């Protein structure tokens, strides 16, 4: 059995269409939407609406962790735009390109920049969407928990720690625990390019120690200090920034 795993696709529908080649199934850990490409500030919803120069400025403020200034700057730009319909229209355009690229079968959960309520409109019959749920793939039980925790970035699918922990609890004991965000371990949550600690989950870390899945798979941190480490009996793997690398991580048994 061979399963390919991707995360942080961020608009890369071209490589996504090839991600399932040679695999029995594809697993996607979310972040299909590209709001702003931190490597190329001309790409994404934000520069499409407000231009490259304003995107440069927003990235500068966020990278410097000047989040209050970044929010104020963004608020000035959005003042003349009906924000919700503008974003939804742009996200719908991206989803219309992304979901047809999924092979059959695909098992997917949401990232923190995704809009979950739209997924049911675009996911085809070959794509199973799971959040706080389990699926059997090739005789192994996979658990899926989507979204991220609250941050100053205020991305679309951030939830409270308690709600996230409840989803982890609902999944229970599995062979492969699939989440968008990593467990709260410094080496796994630190982004070496953004030079900041992203939010990981303590509840996820506790579940790994308690239930001892074979694998904990996640994304979210694009350039982690450590991509792979063991926590007890569990192999923890950041499956990579698919938007940049374009190659899935393979799990075989």
One Martini backbone bead per residue (centre of mass of N, CA, C, O) as a GRO file, in nm:
protein
  253
    1UNK     BB    1   0.098   0.035   0.021
    2UNK     BB    2   0.030   0.378  -0.110
    3UNK     BB    3   0.067   0.707   0.033
    4UNK     BB    4   0.002   1.039  -0.037
    5UNK     BB    5   0.129   1.351   0.108
    6UNK     BB    6  -0.017   1.678   0.164
    7UNK     BB    7   0.065   2.035   0.215
    8UNK     BB    8   0.036   2.346   0.143
    9UNK     BB    9  -0.062   2.425  -0.161
   10UNK     BB   10  -0.124   2.717  -0.247
   11UNK     BB   11  -0.232   2.687  -0.573
   12UNK     BB   12  -0.088   2.403  -0.673
   13UNK     BB   13  -0.248   2.241  -0.923
   14UNK     BB   14  -0.036   2.112  -1.105
   15UNK     BB   15   0.100   1.920  -0.892
   16UNK     BB   16  -0.160   1.798  -0.775
   17UNK     BB   17  -0.238   1.632  -1.036
   18UNK     BB   18   0.039   1.440  -0.967
   19UNK     BB   19   0.035   1.335  -0.660
   20UNK     BB   20  -0.109   1.036  -0.720
   21UNK     BB   21   0.116   0.906  -0.861
   22UNK     BB   22   0.158   0.569  -0.757
   23UNK     BB   23  -0.099   0.571  -0.577
   24UNK     BB   24  -0.380   0.467  -0.377
   25UNK     BB   25  -0.363   0.752  -0.220
   26UNK     BB   26  -0.470   1.075  -0.101
   27UNK     BB   27  -0.340   1.320   0.131
   28UNK     BB   28  -0.484   1.625   0.271
   29UNK     BB   29  -0.378   1.906   0.504
   30UNK     BB   30  -0.424   2.171   0.357
   31UNK     BB   31  -0.410   2.477   0.226
   32UNK     BB   32  -0.524   2.579  -0.073
   33UNK     BB   33  -0.499   2.868  -0.025
   34UNK     BB   34  -0.389   3.187  -0.175
   35UNK     BB   35  -0.324   3.494  -0.028
   36UNK     BB   36   0.007   3.499   0.030
   37UNK     BB   37   0.327   3.509  -0.106
   38UNK     BB   38   0.631   3.525   0.066
   39UNK     BB   39   0.818   3.478  -0.201
   40UNK     BB   40   0.571   3.602  -0.395
   41UNK     BB   41   0.399   3.906  -0.383
   42UNK     BB   42   0.223   3.861  -0.664
   43UNK     BB   43   0.076   3.622  -0.512
   44UNK     BB   44  -0.267   3.631  -0.470
   45UNK     BB   45  -0.532   3.786  -0.332
   46UNK     BB   46  -0.405   4.047  -0.227
   47UNK     BB   47  -0.250   4.147  -0.489
   48UNK     BB   48  -0.500   4.137  -0.673
   49UNK     BB   49  -0.639   4.376  -0.508
   50UNK     BB   50  -0.360   4.577  -0.410
   51UNK     BB   51  -0.085   4.489  -0.490
   52UNK     BB   52   0.256   4.457  -0.454
   53UNK     BB   53   0.332   4.690  -0.263
   54UNK     BB   54   0.128   4.613  -0.035
   55UNK     BB   55   0.240   4.330   0.006
   56UNK     BB   56   0.520   4.410   0.097
   57UNK     BB   57   0.428   4.564   0.351
   58UNK     BB   58   0.278   4.336   0.497
   59UNK     BB   59   0.518   4.142   0.521
   60UNK     BB   60   0.702   4.329   0.679
   61UNK     BB   61   0.519   4.353   0.931
   62UNK     BB   62   0.483   4.051   0.996
   63UNK     BB   63   0.785   3.971   1.015
   64UNK     BB   64   0.817   4.195   1.255
   65UNK     BB   65   0.557   4.158   1.443
   66UNK     BB   66   0.351   4.404   1.346
   67UNK     BB   67   0.031   4.341   1.383
   68UNK     BB   68  -0.116   4.606   1.435
   69UNK     BB   69  -0.010   4.749   1.180
   70UNK     BB   70  -0.112   4.541   0.979
   71UNK     BB   71  -0.413   4.573   1.046
   72UNK     BB   72  -0.432   4.876   0.986
   73UNK     BB   73  -0.338   4.859   0.694
   74UNK     BB   74  -0.559   4.664   0.599
   75UNK     BB   75  -0.804   4.840   0.680
   76UNK     BB   76  -0.751   5.064   0.477
   77UNK     BB   77  -0.781   4.889   0.221
   78UNK     BB   78  -1.071   4.759   0.297
   79UNK     BB   79  -1.259   5.013   0.321
   80UNK     BB   80  -1.329   4.999  -0.014
   81UNK     BB   81  -1.420   4.695   0.052
   82UNK     BB   82  -1.611   4.406   0.021
   83UNK     BB   83  -1.472   4.161   0.178
   84UNK     BB   84  -1.629   3.892   0.180
   85UNK     BB   85  -1.703   3.866  -0.128
   86UNK     BB   86  -1.414   3.899  -0.235
   87UNK     BB   87  -1.293   3.647  -0.102
   88UNK     BB   88  -1.496   3.434  -0.193
   89UNK     BB   89  -1.451   3.468  -0.495
   90UNK     BB   90  -1.147   3.396  -0.488
   91UNK     BB   91  -1.174   3.117  -0.355
   92UNK     BB   92  -1.359   2.989  -0.563
   93UNK     BB   93  -1.158   3.004  -0.793
   94UNK     BB   94  -0.949   2.818  -0.659
   95UNK     BB   95  -1.131   2.569  -0.601
   96UNK     BB   96  -1.205   2.519  -0.906
   97UNK     BB   97  -0.898   2.420  -0.949
   98UNK     BB   98  -0.827   2.219  -0.714
   99UNK     BB   99  -1.040   1.983  -0.686
  100UNK     BB  100  -1.000   1.851  -0.978
  101UNK     BB  101  -0.695   1.755  -0.896
  102UNK     BB  102  -0.804   1.534  -0.742
  103UNK     BB  103  -0.784   1.222  -0.678
  104UNK     BB  104  -0.883   0.877  -0.680
  105UNK     BB  105  -0.850   0.880  -0.368
  106UNK     BB  106  -0.937   1.142  -0.129
  107UNK     BB  107  -0.808   1.275   0.185
  108UNK     BB  108  -0.941   1.562   0.367
  109UNK     BB  109  -0.835   1.866   0.527
  110UNK     BB  110  -0.814   2.157   0.693
  111UNK     BB  111  -0.690   2.467   0.698
  112UNK     BB  112  -0.647   2.790   0.823
  113UNK     BB  113  -0.713   2.923   0.516
  114UNK     BB  114  -0.972   2.792   0.498
  115UNK     BB  115  -1.327   2.731   0.384
  116UNK     BB  116  -1.533   2.491   0.486
  117UNK     BB  117  -1.826   2.573   0.368
  118UNK     BB  118  -1.720   2.525   0.056
  119UNK     BB  119  -1.631   2.225   0.009
  120UNK     BB  120  -1.905   2.081  -0.067
  121UNK     BB  121  -1.916   2.223  -0.358
  122UNK     BB  122  -1.619   2.087  -0.470
  123UNK     BB  123  -1.628   1.807  -0.373
  124UNK     BB  124  -1.601   1.513  -0.494
  125UNK     BB  125  -1.669   1.170  -0.479
  126UNK     BB  126  -1.339   1.114  -0.438
  127UNK     BB  127  -1.373   1.315  -0.183
  128UNK     BB  128  -1.283   1.303   0.161
  129UNK     BB  129  -1.408   1.485   0.433
  130UNK     BB  130  -1.221   1.552   0.741
  131UNK     BB  131  -1.315   1.636   1.102
  132UNK     BB  132  -1.284   1.449   1.367
  133UNK     BB  133  -1.205   1.186   1.195
  134UNK     BB  134  -1.226   0.860   1.036
  135UNK     BB  135  -1.020   0.627   0.830
  136UNK     BB  136  -0.984   0.357   0.610
  137UNK     BB  137  -0.652   0.265   0.480
  138UNK     BB  138  -0.532  -0.027   0.400
  139UNK     BB  139  -0.600  -0.121   0.719
  140UNK     BB  140  -0.571   0.169   0.827
  141UNK     BB  141  -0.603   0.420   1.074
  142UNK     BB  142  -0.725   0.747   1.016
  143UNK     BB  143  -0.681   1.072   1.147
  144UNK     BB  144  -0.869   1.394   1.144
  145UNK     BB  145  -0.743   1.742   1.186
  146UNK     BB  146  -0.839   2.065   1.144
  147UNK     BB  147  -0.684   2.351   1.145
  148UNK     BB  148  -0.634   2.616   1.382
  149UNK     BB  149  -0.511   2.837   1.604
  150UNK     BB  150  -0.501   3.114   1.767
  151UNK     BB  151  -0.398   3.430   1.613
  152UNK     BB  152  -0.287   3.739   1.496
  153UNK     BB  153  -0.368   3.666   1.190
  154UNK     BB  154  -0.664   3.570   1.148
  155UNK     BB  155  -0.753   3.322   1.013
  156UNK     BB  156  -1.034   3.156   0.906
  157UNK     BB  157  -0.941   2.855   1.060
  158UNK     BB  158  -0.975   2.938   1.378
  159UNK     BB  159  -0.957   2.788   1.704
  160UNK     BB  160  -1.007   2.680   1.999
  161UNK     BB  161  -0.846   2.473   2.209
  162UNK     BB  162  -1.099   2.310   2.300
  163UNK     BB  163  -1.205   2.234   2.020
  164UNK     BB  164  -0.951   2.091   1.924
  165UNK     BB  165  -0.932   1.879   2.154
  166UNK     BB  166  -1.207   1.743   2.086
  167UNK     BB  167  -1.113   1.632   1.810
  168UNK     BB  168  -0.885   1.462   1.911
  169UNK     BB  169  -1.063   1.287   2.097
  170UNK     BB  170  -1.257   1.176   1.872
  171UNK     BB  171  -1.042   1.008   1.722
  172UNK     BB  172  -0.828   0.872   1.890
  173UNK     BB  173  -0.715   0.568   1.809
  174UNK     BB  174  -0.444   0.545   1.573
  175UNK     BB  175  -0.208   0.503   1.323
  176UNK     BB  176  -0.280   0.789   1.174
  177UNK     BB  177  -0.212   1.132   1.242
  178UNK     BB  178  -0.395   1.399   1.088
  179UNK     BB  179  -0.272   1.735   1.050
  180UNK     BB  180  -0.203   2.064   1.006
  181UNK     BB  181  -0.078   2.093   1.273
  182UNK     BB  182   0.152   2.068   1.508
  183UNK     BB  183   0.302   1.985   1.763
  184UNK     BB  184   0.422   2.122   2.072
  185UNK     BB  185   0.734   2.171   1.932
  186UNK     BB  186   0.987   2.373   1.875
  187UNK     BB  187   1.120   2.227   1.621
  188UNK     BB  188   0.826   2.212   1.465
  189UNK     BB  189   0.729   2.541   1.491
  190UNK     BB  190   0.982   2.659   1.364
  191UNK     BB  191   1.052   2.923   1.136
  192UNK     BB  192   1.345   3.001   0.959
  193UNK     BB  193   1.231   3.239   0.775
  194UNK     BB  194   1.017   3.390   0.958
  195UNK     BB  195   1.121   3.386   1.254
  196UNK     BB  196   0.900   3.185   1.404
  197UNK     BB  197   0.648   3.074   1.609
  198UNK     BB  198   0.417   2.859   1.568
  199UNK     BB  199   0.119   2.698   1.619
  200UNK     BB  200   0.072   2.444   1.835
  201UNK     BB  201  -0.041   2.135   1.991
  202UNK     BB  202  -0.091   2.006   2.304
  203UNK     BB  203  -0.314   1.796   2.253
  204UNK     BB  204  -0.154   1.645   2.039
  205UNK     BB  205   0.089   1.569   2.211
  206UNK     BB  206  -0.070   1.410   2.424
  207UNK     BB  207  -0.191   1.202   2.224
  208UNK     BB  208   0.073   1.081   2.129
  209UNK     BB  209   0.164   0.981   2.412
  210UNK     BB  210  -0.102   0.811   2.473
  211UNK     BB  211  -0.168   0.650   2.177
  212UNK     BB  212   0.067   0.581   1.978
  213UNK     BB  213   0.113   0.638   1.691
  214UNK     BB  214   0.296   0.576   1.418
  215UNK     BB  215   0.184   0.858   1.300
  216UNK     BB  216   0.257   1.214   1.254
  217UNK     BB  217   0.088   1.435   1.035
  218UNK     BB  218   0.201   1.752   0.882
  219UNK     BB  219   0.225   2.112   0.857
  220UNK     BB  220   0.229   2.479   0.815
  221UNK     BB  221   0.538   2.466   0.842
  222UNK     BB  222   0.746   2.551   0.588
  223UNK     BB  223   1.045   2.601   0.761
  224UNK     BB  224   1.158   2.387   0.957
  225UNK     BB  225   1.390   2.295   1.180
  226UNK     BB  226   1.217   2.018   1.196
  227UNK     BB  227   1.076   1.747   1.004
  228UNK     BB  228   1.183   1.506   1.198
  229UNK     BB  229   1.051   1.303   1.475
  230UNK     BB  230   1.046   1.147   1.787
  231UNK     BB  231   0.761   1.034   1.997
  232UNK     BB  232   0.843   0.776   2.103
  233UNK     BB  233   0.654   0.568   1.884
  234UNK     BB  234   0.641   0.835   1.706
  235UNK     BB  235   0.634   0.957   1.381
  236UNK     BB  236   0.720   1.287   1.299
  237UNK     BB  237   0.582   1.469   1.004
  238UNK     BB  238   0.671   1.704   0.777
  239UNK     BB  239   0.539   1.702   0.446
  240UNK     BB  240   0.538   1.994   0.344
  241UNK     BB  241   0.568   2.256   0.099
  242UNK     BB  242   0.394   2.209  -0.181
  243UNK     BB  243   0.401   2.481  -0.332
  244UNK     BB  244   0.721   2.460  -0.360
  245UNK     BB  245   0.796   2.147  -0.414
  246UNK     BB  246   0.567   1.939  -0.554
  247UNK     BB  247   0.599   1.693  -0.340
  248UNK     BB  248   0.517   1.410  -0.204
  249UNK     BB  249   0.463   1.214   0.070
  250UNK     BB  250   0.553   0.877   0.151
  251UNK     BB  251   0.345   0.593   0.245
  252UNK     BB  252   0.440   0.259   0.343
  253UNK     BB  253   0.306  -0.115   0.372
   0.00000   0.00000   0.00000
